[in-house]
Amino acid sequence: MTLDQLVSLDPDALRCPYPVYDDLRAQGVHFDEAVNAYVVASHELVSEVLRSPDRFSSVNTVGNPVLPPDAPRDPEALRPLLILSDDPEHAARRSVVARAFTPRQVASWEDQVRRLVDERIASLKELDDVDIVRDVSKPLPIRVITWVLGIPDEDVARFREWSEVITSSVGSHRKDDGGAADAVRKEFSAYLREILKERARNPKDDVLTRIAETDLEENQKVSFVAELLVAGNITTTHHISSSVLLLATHAGLLDRLRADRALVTKYVEEALRLEPPIQGFYRLATRDTEIGGVPIPGGSRVFVLYAGANHDAQMWGEGCPHLELGRSNGSQHLAFGLGAHTCLGAPLARLEGRLVVEALIEQVESIELLVDAGEVEYAPSFINHGLATLPVRLTFR
Amino acid sequence: MTSGTVASAHTDETRAELAAEPELELAVAHISLPADEVRVIDLIRPDGGELPGWSPGAHIDLQLGEVTRQYSLCGDPRDRRRWRVAILREPESRGGSRFAHDVLAAGDRIIARGPRNHFPLEPAPRYRFIAGGIGITPLIPMIEAAEAAGAEWTLDYGGRSRAAMAFADGLAERFGPRVRLHPRERSRLSEALADLLAAPRPDELVYCCGPLPLLTATEEACASWPAGTLHIEHFSPRETLVTDHDTAFEVELAQSGTILTVPADRPIMAVLRDAGIDVPASCEEGTCGTCETGVLAGEIDHRDSLLTSEEQAVNDVMFICVSRAAPGCARLLIDR
C-alpha cells in the first residue's frame, strides 16, 4: 500500500496506515507526489523539523495554499491566530492566550469536566443502541469547550450548530452551499463580539473573560475562539473514539486499568501515540536546506508525519505497534506536535481523555464491539485520523 | 567558558579583571549566513581605527539585547581593523542568539569587551584539532596559525548535519584529507575519538572545543596522554546574564528518593529522561507548560514564559525544560 492510496482515502489504508508509514520511513526523506511534499517520517527528523521554525515555516501547516502577501483578503474571514503564523507574531500572540490553558488552569476545571463526562456516559444507559462517535466523541468536546469558554446554557445549542458548520467548512471545496457557511461565520462573529464586550464589562471566571481581557484586536479575539473550535473539536473527538476502540479490542485492558488507576494516564499517552488524531501536517522550507542529509530546495512543502514518528522502532523498540503501559518514554510521542506550535489544548485533551476512561472504569463492566475490528469505518481524511462510527454494546455495572 | 579543567565560576580576581576591561562600541560591518542557524558577524570600530590585537583562541564579550555572551574570534589576527565572530541560533535562547539572528543588522552598534584568551595556541610541531558544532570557531585561527608555522595538523569536526556545520566546505576544500567531517547522520565524532586519540605522539597537542559531552569524551580518550597535551574550551549552550553562569546542581525526586546531578549545560528534563524517567514535554522552550513539575524544596530560577511574578514567588512549581535551581541552591526537591 502506498501513500497515494492513503491520500485517495482507501478505507483499508485509513483504518491501518502504519505499513505505509513504515515504508515511507524506510525510504528516508524523499519527495512524494501523492502529497506534493518531502515526506519526513522518523521521530528524530520530524522532531528536528518541528524544532527549526526559521527553516520550516508554519504558514502552510494544514496544507493550505499560501497566498502572496499582497493578495486581496476578505476582512470578515476568520483567519486562525496561531496555527499558520510564524515568529515573531506567533510567539507574541501565543504568550497572550497560552495562560488560559496551562496545566494548572486546566486542572482547576477537573471537577466540573468530570461531571460533564460522567453524565454523558451515564446517559448511554437509556439508549437502545450506542454509537460511541455519535453519542460520546462528538458531543463531549463541544460541551466541554462551551463550558470552559463560559457560553451561557441557553446559547449552547446554537453555538454547537455554528461550530459544526465552521469546522466542517474548513478546507472544504464546496462553493455551492448558498453562502450558508458565510452566513454562519457572520452570526458567530457577531455573537462573540457581543459576549466578549459583555465579559470585558462584567468579568467572570471563564476563558472568554481571559480572552476579552487581552490586548488582542477584536477580530483576533474572535479568530482565536474560532481556532479553538476548529483545532480542538474533531481532534478530541477522534482521540476519544480511538481510545474506546482500543479498550474494546484489548481483552482485559479495562479490568487492568480498573485495578490500577495509576495506569490510566499511561494508557491515554499510548492511545495518543498509537492513533494520533492528526497524522501529519505541513511545513514550508524558507530557504535551501536539508533534512537528514537530503537537500530540500527553498519553497518546498514538507510533510511531517507525526504518526510515522509515533511508530518509529528507533524510539519505541520493535514492540512499537503494540500497546504497552510500561514504556519509559511513552509521553514523548508527537500527537501534540513539538516546539513552538505544540498543541495549546493538550492539557485539556489529556484531561478529557483520562476522564472518559475513568468514567468507563467506574460505570461500565465491559465494552463489546458490534462490528468486526477489521471493518470499523474511518472518517474520510488521511490527516484527521478517526472513526466515522463505533457501534458498541456496553454492559453497565 | 572554561579552559583546561578549571571550574567555571568566576573568582573575585577574574571579576576584578573583567571590571577593568574597557567597553568598546563597535559597528556591524557585515553579516553572512554560512550554514543553517549560524550567522557570521564582522565588527569594526565606527571610526575605522585599529582594534586591540588578539591571538588564536581569544574571545570577546558581546552585549546582545539584554544578555552578554562570549564569542571566539574566528577571523584573521593580522587584520587589525576587523573582528569576526560566528553566532549559533540556540533554541533555548533567552534573547542573545535570537537578537543576533533576527534583530542585528549591518550598520547597528554593539557593545563589546575584551579580547581575552583562556585558550591560547601553544607552539608545537603537531596538533590534533577537535571541534563540535559552533566549537569550530576558536580553532579556525588556530588552524591558520598551524598551517603558517608549517606544523602538522588534523581536524575532526562533528556537527548535527553537514548543512549546520559552518566553515566545513571551505576547510574541506582548502585542506583536503586533513579535515575529517562527521555530520551526525553519517558518523558520530564521539565514537571516532577513541580511535583518533588511541596513540599519543610526542610533541603533539590536542585542542578541543564544543559541548560538554564532546569535551568529556575527549578527556576520557586522552586519559593516558601526558599532562598538558589536552587543551579544551567549553561552549555552553545556555544564555548567561552578565556575571551569571549556569552551574550544576542536584535534583532529588520525591517519589523515589533518587538524586540526580544536573550539569550546567543540560536542562533538568533531559537529565530525568536520561535516567529513564518519562517526562512529558513538548515545546522545550518554556511556553507550553507540559513539563510542569511541583517543587517541594529549594529555590527556583524561573525561565519560562508562563508564570506571573506572583506565581513565581510562590516557588512551588517549575517548568523543567528550561528552569533551573537559583544560584546558591544546591538541590531542588521535585515532585516526580
XYZ file of C-alpha atoms in Angstrom:
733
model
C 0.000 0.000 0.000
C 1.235 3.435 -0.836
C 0.790 6.989 0.312
C -1.186 7.532 -2.865
C -3.867 5.106 -1.699
C -4.000 6.772 1.675
C -4.436 10.178 0.087
C -7.181 8.733 -2.118
C -8.893 7.662 1.099
C -8.799 3.908 0.541
C -10.816 2.522 3.509
C -8.295 -0.188 4.428
C -5.438 2.304 4.304
C -7.349 4.744 6.508
C -8.039 2.016 9.049
C -4.422 0.924 9.242
C -1.977 3.359 7.658
C 1.062 2.164 9.578
C 2.584 -0.165 6.987
C 2.573 2.791 4.595
C 4.375 4.904 7.178
C 6.978 2.206 7.838
C 7.672 2.144 4.129
C 7.941 5.910 3.931
C 10.311 5.985 6.899
C 12.499 3.261 5.447
C 12.954 5.319 2.285
C 14.498 8.198 4.217
C 13.417 11.736 3.496
C 12.084 11.856 -0.080
C 9.722 13.768 -2.311
C 6.340 12.104 -2.758
C 3.965 13.315 -5.427
C 0.966 11.999 -3.529
C 1.310 14.945 -1.123
C 3.491 17.124 -3.328
C 5.966 17.382 -0.488
C 9.102 15.959 1.047
C 7.942 13.296 3.478
C 9.625 13.077 6.890
C 8.581 10.058 8.953
C 11.180 9.285 11.614
C 10.944 10.537 15.192
C 14.362 12.147 15.060
C 13.839 14.050 11.818
C 10.217 15.037 12.451
C 11.410 16.434 15.772
C 14.216 18.310 14.058
C 11.870 19.930 11.539
C 9.455 20.973 14.285
C 12.309 22.435 16.310
C 13.548 24.510 13.370
C 10.852 27.097 12.732
C 13.136 29.505 10.935
C 13.971 26.865 8.359
C 10.457 25.447 8.222
C 7.638 27.944 8.348
C 4.157 27.082 9.621
C 2.430 29.264 7.077
C 1.053 26.192 5.248
C 0.579 23.871 8.234
C -2.815 22.488 7.240
C -1.789 22.019 3.635
C -3.374 25.300 2.606
C -2.085 27.159 -0.423
C -0.033 30.173 0.605
C -1.347 33.472 -0.716
C 1.160 36.111 -1.788
C 1.355 38.946 0.762
C -0.458 41.406 -1.475
C -3.391 39.114 -2.275
C -6.810 40.640 -1.521
C -8.174 39.401 1.789
C -11.750 39.258 2.992
C -11.763 41.274 6.238
C -14.669 39.164 7.542
C -12.858 35.884 7.069
C -11.785 34.103 10.227
C -8.066 33.586 9.882
C -6.521 31.490 12.620
C -4.449 33.324 15.161
C -1.760 30.763 15.842
C -1.549 27.673 13.700
C -0.459 29.327 10.465
C 1.745 32.020 11.943
C 5.483 32.284 12.465
C 7.604 34.184 14.925
C 7.697 36.922 15.987
C 3.900 37.316 15.639
C 3.284 33.741 16.694
C 5.254 33.971 19.927
C 3.638 37.271 20.867
C 0.093 36.010 20.217
C 0.633 32.698 21.866
C 2.040 34.200 25.022
C -1.149 36.217 25.330
C -3.552 33.280 25.087
C -1.439 30.433 26.473
C -2.130 31.395 30.060
C -5.741 30.353 29.680
C -4.742 26.729 29.048
C -1.834 25.933 31.332
C -1.889 22.542 33.103
C -2.706 24.333 36.389
C -5.601 26.164 34.815
C -6.939 23.004 33.221
C -6.521 21.061 36.473
C -8.808 23.590 38.153
C -11.557 22.528 35.734
C -11.333 18.849 36.532
C -14.302 18.512 38.873
C -16.747 20.213 36.541
C -15.455 18.454 33.410
C -15.689 15.144 35.250
C -19.362 15.881 35.945
C -19.993 16.533 32.248
C -18.193 13.330 31.243
C -19.888 11.165 33.874
C -23.313 12.466 32.854
C -22.670 11.718 29.212
C -21.537 8.152 29.885
C -24.435 7.558 32.269
C -26.877 8.809 29.642
C -25.852 5.942 27.335
C -27.808 3.572 29.579
C -31.020 4.977 28.137
C -30.084 4.259 24.525
C -31.186 1.212 22.575
C -28.049 1.319 20.524
C -24.838 3.098 21.304
C -22.518 4.610 18.737
C -19.544 5.977 20.672
C -18.785 8.519 17.940
C -22.330 9.897 17.719
C -23.109 9.620 21.433
C -19.820 10.451 23.178
C -16.913 11.506 20.983
C -18.768 14.182 19.020
C -20.896 15.860 21.673
C -18.444 15.768 24.570
C -15.646 18.069 23.342
C -18.039 20.772 22.244
C -19.903 20.523 25.570
C -16.618 20.870 27.445
C -15.296 23.776 25.391
C -18.547 25.714 25.702
C -18.362 25.279 29.464
C -14.669 26.226 29.534
C -15.300 29.291 27.412
C -18.298 30.295 29.515
C -21.025 30.197 26.851
C -24.393 30.582 28.629
C -26.504 27.405 28.760
C -29.262 28.875 26.631
C -26.792 29.535 23.791
C -25.012 26.189 23.829
C -27.171 24.502 21.201
C -26.864 27.422 18.785
C -23.146 27.663 19.448
C -22.767 23.961 18.748
C -24.539 24.247 15.385
C -22.356 27.171 14.358
C -19.242 25.230 15.387
C -20.202 22.274 13.287
C -20.699 24.400 10.187
C -17.488 26.337 10.724
C -15.341 23.296 11.421
C -16.703 21.295 8.542
C -16.329 24.176 6.129
C -12.598 24.420 6.787
C -10.761 23.059 3.784
C -13.997 22.299 2.064
C -14.204 22.874 -1.670
C -17.956 23.244 -1.633
C -18.833 26.653 -3.006
C -22.431 25.671 -3.556
C -23.835 25.865 -0.042
C -25.686 29.054 -0.959
C -23.423 31.092 1.263
C -24.637 29.210 4.329
C -21.149 28.884 5.803
C -20.517 32.603 5.319
C -23.811 33.478 6.991
C -22.921 31.281 9.935
C -19.496 32.886 10.251
C -21.112 36.320 10.374
C -23.586 35.278 13.071
C -20.838 33.550 15.027
C -18.568 36.607 14.886
C -21.370 38.964 15.866
C -22.326 36.757 18.824
C -18.749 36.541 20.031
C -18.075 40.240 19.693
C -21.115 40.898 21.839
C -20.265 38.388 24.521
C -16.597 39.432 24.623
C -17.697 43.038 25.230
C -20.041 41.801 27.957
C -17.246 39.866 29.659
C -14.943 42.874 29.500
C -17.598 44.852 31.401
C -18.599 42.049 33.776
C -15.723 39.610 34.141
C -16.459 36.007 35.005
C -14.163 33.124 35.807
C -14.066 31.716 32.257
C -11.838 31.659 29.203
C -13.941 34.179 27.272
C -13.151 36.662 30.008
C -9.458 35.878 29.810
C -9.575 36.408 26.067
C -11.617 39.596 26.458
C -9.026 40.983 28.857
C -6.101 40.527 26.488
C -4.980 43.358 24.300
C -5.534 41.470 21.060
C -7.619 43.257 18.450
C -11.301 42.374 18.425
C -11.154 40.341 15.222
C -8.125 38.475 16.594
C -10.087 37.536 19.702
C -12.930 36.193 17.578
C -10.452 34.342 15.355
C -8.836 32.748 18.353
C -12.137 31.385 19.647
C -12.920 30.016 16.194
C -9.455 28.482 16.081
C -10.053 26.747 19.426
C -13.169 25.185 17.993
C -11.640 24.148 14.709
C -8.400 22.868 16.220
C -9.851 21.281 19.320
C -13.094 19.585 18.384
C -12.520 16.946 15.776
C -9.141 16.086 17.248
C -10.529 15.375 20.703
C -13.442 13.530 19.119
C -11.060 11.253 17.244
C -8.924 10.634 20.314
C -11.935 9.566 22.379
C -13.149 7.224 19.657
C -9.710 5.674 19.164
C -9.289 5.249 22.888
C -12.597 3.404 23.273
C -11.787 1.234 20.265
C -8.506 0.226 21.892
C -10.321 -0.598 25.132
C -12.827 -2.694 23.218
C -10.222 -4.610 21.236
C -7.726 -5.340 24.012
C -9.163 -8.085 26.208
C -8.730 -7.402 29.907
C -7.435 -3.855 29.434
C -10.428 -2.153 31.046
C -10.147 -4.504 34.047
C -6.423 -3.870 34.299
C -6.943 -0.119 34.359
C -9.728 -0.555 36.884
C -7.376 -2.488 39.146
C -4.620 0.104 38.913
C -5.889 3.624 38.295
C -2.348 4.991 38.097
C -2.075 3.300 34.691
C -4.809 5.424 33.145
C -2.542 8.352 32.274
C -0.035 5.942 30.732
C -2.849 4.393 28.751
C -4.003 7.769 27.438
C -0.467 8.511 26.212
C -0.263 5.133 24.467
C -3.607 5.748 22.799
C -2.322 9.124 21.587
C 0.888 7.555 20.385
C -0.754 4.690 18.532
C -3.610 6.677 16.993
C -2.707 10.350 16.820
C -5.756 12.345 15.701
C -3.556 14.417 13.410
C -1.464 12.036 11.343
C 0.709 14.745 9.863
C 0.905 18.380 8.972
C 2.887 20.526 6.601
C 5.725 22.979 6.761
C 7.313 25.207 4.140
C 11.079 25.358 3.675
C 12.071 29.005 3.934
C 15.397 28.548 2.158
C 17.576 25.852 0.634
C 18.292 23.472 3.471
C 18.455 19.795 4.268
C 16.828 17.191 6.462
C 18.723 14.042 7.317
C 21.311 14.890 4.699
C 18.699 15.198 1.931
C 18.741 18.612 0.205
C 15.447 20.493 0.408
C 15.078 23.408 -2.027
C 13.719 26.625 -0.566
C 9.957 26.889 -1.062
C 9.372 23.143 -0.847
C 6.474 21.699 1.083
C 7.473 19.284 3.818
C 5.034 16.727 5.201
C 5.853 15.929 8.822
C 4.294 12.607 9.650
C 3.621 12.654 13.399
C 2.037 9.223 13.127
C 5.143 7.855 11.425
C 7.288 9.248 14.217
C 4.962 7.646 16.765
C 5.592 4.236 15.250
C 9.341 4.578 14.877
C 11.090 1.496 16.239
C 14.229 3.578 16.856
C 12.312 5.323 19.594
C 9.796 2.760 20.777
C 11.517 -0.526 20.110
C 10.303 -3.390 17.979
C 7.126 -3.534 20.057
C 6.100 -0.094 18.854
C 2.900 -1.176 17.074
C 1.654 -2.611 20.357
C 0.034 -1.000 23.329
C 2.410 -1.178 26.275
C 1.741 0.602 29.527
C 5.243 0.267 30.910
C 7.151 2.427 28.460
C 9.683 4.802 29.984
C 9.391 7.214 27.057
C 5.672 6.848 26.450
C 4.867 10.535 26.596
C 7.470 11.513 24.018
C 5.060 10.875 21.169
C 4.300 13.651 18.727
C 0.498 13.555 18.749
C 0.552 17.112 20.101
C 3.493 18.180 17.989
C 6.687 19.645 19.377
C 8.330 23.021 19.787
C 6.694 26.407 19.494
C 3.438 25.171 17.904
C 2.823 22.378 20.404
C -0.903 21.893 20.806
C -2.218 24.610 23.123
C -5.164 22.437 24.142
C -3.069 19.395 25.043
C -3.757 19.593 28.805
C -7.488 19.825 28.149
C -7.398 16.973 25.640
C -5.479 14.805 28.096
C -7.967 15.671 30.826
C -10.966 14.702 28.701
C -9.251 11.533 27.538
C -8.473 10.486 31.086
C -11.927 11.307 32.444
C -13.644 9.306 29.716
C -11.576 6.261 30.634
C -12.225 6.828 34.335
C -15.958 7.153 33.726
C -15.974 3.890 31.773
C -13.990 2.170 34.512
C -16.498 3.391 37.102
C -19.720 2.755 35.229
C -19.117 0.043 32.650
C -18.297 -3.629 33.136
C -17.390 -4.362 29.535
C -17.348 -2.870 26.053
C -18.287 -5.111 23.140
C -17.616 -4.089 19.575
C -20.646 -4.679 17.339
C -18.703 -4.668 14.098
C -15.675 -6.676 13.196
C -12.484 -4.889 14.308
C -11.133 -5.270 10.786
C -14.152 -3.477 9.344
C -14.529 -0.397 11.523
C -15.118 2.609 9.351
C -12.789 5.581 9.425
C -13.699 9.143 8.560
C -12.574 10.199 5.076
C -9.398 12.107 5.835
C -5.792 10.997 5.832
C -4.849 13.933 8.064
C -7.617 13.676 10.666
C -7.498 10.050 11.700
C -10.603 8.852 13.497
C -13.657 6.649 13.336
C -16.812 7.542 11.476
C -18.918 5.305 13.689
C -18.228 2.955 16.580
C -21.234 0.780 17.431
C -20.782 -0.955 20.783
C -22.724 -2.745 23.461
C -21.966 -1.508 26.955
C -22.693 -3.648 29.967
C -23.264 -1.233 32.808
C -22.243 -2.122 36.358
C 33.559 29.408 29.109
C 36.243 27.309 30.734
C 39.648 26.217 29.584
C 41.627 23.230 30.752
C 39.881 21.659 33.684
C 39.356 24.748 35.794
C 35.889 25.220 37.273
C 33.632 27.691 35.562
C 32.716 30.125 38.329
C 34.483 33.457 38.192
C 36.781 34.134 41.118
C 36.923 37.569 42.712
C 40.197 38.036 40.898
C 38.743 37.465 37.463
C 35.692 39.598 38.259
C 38.077 42.430 39.014
C 39.930 41.708 35.793
C 36.720 41.861 33.809
C 35.589 45.029 35.511
C 38.854 46.683 34.487
C 38.360 45.917 30.789
C 37.312 48.779 28.578
C 33.983 48.731 26.807
C 34.134 49.172 23.050
C 31.291 50.400 20.926
C 31.623 48.624 17.595
C 29.677 48.724 14.347
C 28.385 45.711 12.437
C 30.186 45.857 9.092
C 28.873 42.690 7.502
C 26.664 39.686 8.255
C 26.654 36.368 6.433
C 24.936 33.025 6.832
C 27.445 30.285 6.079
C 25.290 27.474 7.465
C 21.878 26.745 8.898
C 21.405 28.624 12.134
C 24.875 30.249 12.056
C 25.437 33.946 11.491
C 28.920 35.325 10.936
C 29.246 38.916 12.040
C 32.130 41.249 11.174
C 32.692 44.111 13.621
C 34.706 47.276 13.096
C 35.347 50.480 15.011
C 32.935 53.175 13.841
C 35.941 55.434 13.114
C 37.627 52.633 11.153
C 40.575 52.585 13.545
C 42.572 49.640 14.820
C 41.076 47.196 17.280
C 43.039 45.617 20.143
C 45.267 42.755 18.978
C 44.488 39.144 19.765
C 45.863 35.657 19.218
C 44.140 32.390 18.232
C 41.839 31.113 20.971
C 40.806 34.597 22.130
C 37.220 35.609 22.758
C 35.221 38.762 23.390
C 32.044 39.621 25.303
C 29.176 40.894 23.171
C 26.084 42.531 24.565
C 23.118 41.174 22.628
C 19.957 42.840 23.783
C 19.722 42.078 27.466
C 22.271 39.306 27.701
C 26.031 39.273 27.400
C 27.788 36.292 25.905
C 31.274 35.268 24.971
C 32.249 34.587 21.343
C 35.540 33.310 19.983
C 37.257 35.471 17.427
C 37.396 33.408 14.239
C 38.874 35.874 11.741
C 42.491 36.736 10.906
C 44.528 38.212 13.805
C 46.609 40.132 11.259
C 43.522 42.132 10.215
C 43.608 44.742 12.985
C 40.522 46.584 11.777
C 38.020 43.776 11.866
C 36.793 41.227 14.394
C 34.782 38.258 13.203
C 32.525 36.079 15.337
C 30.075 33.275 14.492
C 26.819 33.015 16.435
C 24.718 29.867 16.549
C 20.960 30.192 16.917
C 20.079 28.495 20.170
C 16.607 27.001 20.596
C 16.774 27.668 24.334
C 17.875 31.253 23.771
C 16.683 33.843 26.231
C 17.342 36.544 23.746
C 21.042 36.606 22.875
C 21.161 34.437 19.808
C 17.655 35.493 18.715
C 18.841 39.082 18.923
C 21.878 38.247 16.837
C 19.856 36.371 14.248
C 16.665 38.374 13.979
C 17.415 41.916 15.087
C 21.063 42.769 14.491
C 21.734 44.311 11.099
C 24.655 45.814 9.227
C 25.287 49.327 10.498
C 23.995 48.613 14.013
C 26.165 49.429 17.008
C 27.024 46.818 19.601
C 28.982 46.865 22.871
C 31.983 44.546 23.192
C 34.572 43.875 25.879
C 37.960 42.227 25.605
C 39.608 40.445 23.938
C 40.916 37.906 26.396
C 42.449 34.499 25.838
C 41.975 31.500 28.107
C 42.679 29.066 25.276
C 45.987 30.098 23.701
C 47.678 28.009 20.993
C 50.952 26.737 22.405
C 53.759 26.175 19.895
C 54.134 22.547 18.807
C 55.149 20.624 15.687
C 51.892 18.614 15.664
C 48.277 19.323 16.505
C 45.012 17.466 16.590
C 42.061 19.817 16.438
C 38.650 18.504 17.524
C 35.516 20.595 17.103
C 31.865 20.010 17.954
C 29.295 22.289 16.383
C 29.970 26.001 16.834
C 33.102 24.980 18.787
C 34.888 25.186 15.414
C 35.199 28.953 15.805
C 38.299 29.276 18.047
C 40.004 26.516 16.077
C 39.842 28.330 12.733
C 42.556 30.896 13.507
C 44.498 28.095 15.213
C 44.439 26.041 12.017
C 45.628 29.049 10.002
C 48.437 29.640 12.501
C 49.459 25.962 12.488
C 49.463 25.974 8.688
C 51.517 29.173 8.539
C 54.050 27.723 11.006
C 54.421 24.549 8.955
C 53.107 22.322 11.749
C 51.400 19.021 11.047
C 47.765 19.014 11.994
C 44.412 17.288 11.530
C 40.862 18.455 12.213
C 37.942 16.268 13.220
C 34.770 18.314 13.099
C 31.417 16.956 14.197
C 28.019 18.558 13.821
C 24.283 17.996 13.782
C 24.245 17.856 9.995
C 26.504 18.947 7.134
C 24.308 21.936 6.408
C 24.620 23.070 10.013
C 28.435 22.906 10.062
C 29.764 26.378 9.448
C 33.032 26.674 7.514
C 33.068 22.938 6.762
C 33.044 23.368 2.997
C 35.848 25.932 2.955
C 38.058 23.908 5.264
C 37.491 20.670 3.383
C 38.241 22.328 0.063
C 41.433 24.024 1.186
C 42.897 21.282 3.321
C 41.517 18.052 1.859
C 42.182 14.871 3.837
C 43.494 16.732 6.890
C 39.911 17.750 7.543
C 37.534 14.948 8.517
C 33.885 15.866 8.824
C 31.449 13.932 10.991
C 27.904 15.105 10.326
C 25.773 13.166 12.773
C 23.673 11.313 10.234
C 26.807 9.757 8.812
C 29.145 9.217 11.698
C 29.462 10.301 15.279
C 32.520 12.243 16.254
C 32.408 10.984 19.827
C 32.592 7.404 18.585
C 35.580 8.179 16.339
C 37.524 9.744 19.207
C 38.769 6.561 20.804
C 40.475 5.516 17.568
C 41.627 9.008 16.797
C 43.313 9.510 20.139
C 44.464 5.955 20.761
C 48.174 6.575 20.258
C 49.675 9.715 21.793
C 52.563 11.027 19.704
C 55.429 13.001 21.161
C 55.147 16.770 20.860
C 51.531 16.538 19.789
C 48.948 18.856 21.335
C 45.190 18.295 21.250
C 42.832 21.278 21.082
C 39.173 20.573 21.567
C 36.185 22.879 21.689
C 32.487 22.075 21.737
C 29.660 20.977 24.002
C 30.278 19.270 27.294
C 29.648 15.675 26.183
C 32.325 16.043 23.490
C 34.803 17.502 25.971
C 34.145 14.706 28.430
C 34.596 12.065 25.731
C 37.824 13.707 24.580
C 39.151 13.913 28.119
C 38.458 10.225 28.590
C 40.112 9.324 25.290
C 43.184 11.359 26.296
C 43.385 9.929 29.798
C 46.705 8.211 29.052
C 48.276 11.176 27.286
C 50.964 13.208 29.050
C 49.628 16.023 31.241
C 49.354 19.336 29.464
C 48.754 17.913 25.992
C 44.989 18.353 26.039
C 43.533 21.863 25.890
C 39.793 22.242 25.990
C 37.352 25.102 25.848
C 33.749 24.639 26.770
C 30.874 26.174 24.829
C 27.838 26.160 27.000
C 24.584 26.273 25.016
C 22.909 28.273 27.739
C 22.493 32.001 27.694
C 24.031 33.844 30.576
C 23.277 37.225 32.072
C 26.189 39.480 32.882
C 28.396 37.829 35.531
C 25.930 34.934 35.917
C 26.930 31.437 34.914
C 24.784 28.359 34.963
C 26.061 25.922 37.488
C 25.477 22.281 38.145
C 23.045 21.349 40.906
C 21.148 18.322 42.134
C 17.528 17.290 41.848
C 16.005 14.892 44.314
C 12.955 13.020 43.102
C 10.491 12.994 45.969
C 8.657 9.888 44.809
C 11.701 7.638 44.680
C 14.369 9.432 46.672
C 16.690 9.300 43.672
C 19.192 12.124 43.472
C 20.471 13.204 40.063
C 23.106 15.733 39.085
C 22.042 18.363 36.572
C 25.127 19.625 34.716
C 25.500 23.321 33.951
C 24.543 22.900 30.326
C 21.656 20.441 30.416
C 18.022 21.014 31.310
C 16.502 19.104 34.230
C 14.119 17.442 31.801
C 16.944 15.899 29.768
C 18.649 14.563 32.885
C 15.427 12.902 34.049
C 14.812 11.361 30.640
C 18.366 10.030 30.528
C 17.652 8.360 33.849
C 14.690 6.563 32.276
C 12.014 8.772 33.774
C 9.176 9.532 31.390
C 8.711 13.290 31.377
C 6.027 14.696 29.108
C 7.280 17.742 27.287
C 6.579 19.424 24.007
C 7.741 22.930 23.298
C 11.057 22.548 25.135
C 11.167 26.323 25.457
C 9.034 27.138 28.481
C 5.911 28.200 26.627
C 3.535 25.230 26.579
C 3.501 24.132 30.213
C 3.526 20.383 29.509
C 6.536 19.657 31.711
C 5.118 21.491 34.722
C 6.583 19.973 37.892
C 5.852 20.607 41.559
C 8.725 21.773 43.709
C 8.791 20.787 47.365
C 12.073 22.359 48.447
C 14.770 24.565 47.013
C 14.830 27.894 45.227
C 13.810 28.051 41.589
C 15.347 30.126 38.811
C 12.267 30.521 36.607
C 12.969 30.821 32.877
C 9.542 30.041 31.451
C 7.064 32.388 29.778
C 4.004 31.231 31.702
C 4.111 32.115 35.396
C 3.358 35.608 36.639
C 5.850 37.109 39.068
C 3.410 36.391 41.918
C 3.197 32.754 40.835
C 6.966 32.586 40.530
C 7.382 33.972 44.025
C 5.300 31.132 45.464
C 8.195 28.929 44.334
C 6.136 25.701 44.242
C 6.072 24.868 40.546
C 8.560 24.990 37.717
C 8.951 24.078 34.048
C 11.822 21.654 33.883
C 12.581 22.081 30.204
C 14.106 25.492 30.855
C 14.062 26.455 34.534
C 16.819 25.626 36.972
C 17.882 25.958 40.597
C 18.561 29.519 41.680
C 22.223 30.483 42.193
C 23.272 29.261 45.617
C 20.638 26.494 45.691
C 22.439 23.156 45.637
C 19.419 20.895 45.396
C 15.785 21.012 44.280
C 13.292 18.523 45.684
C 10.793 17.923 42.880
C 7.506 16.082 42.871
C 8.294 13.264 40.468
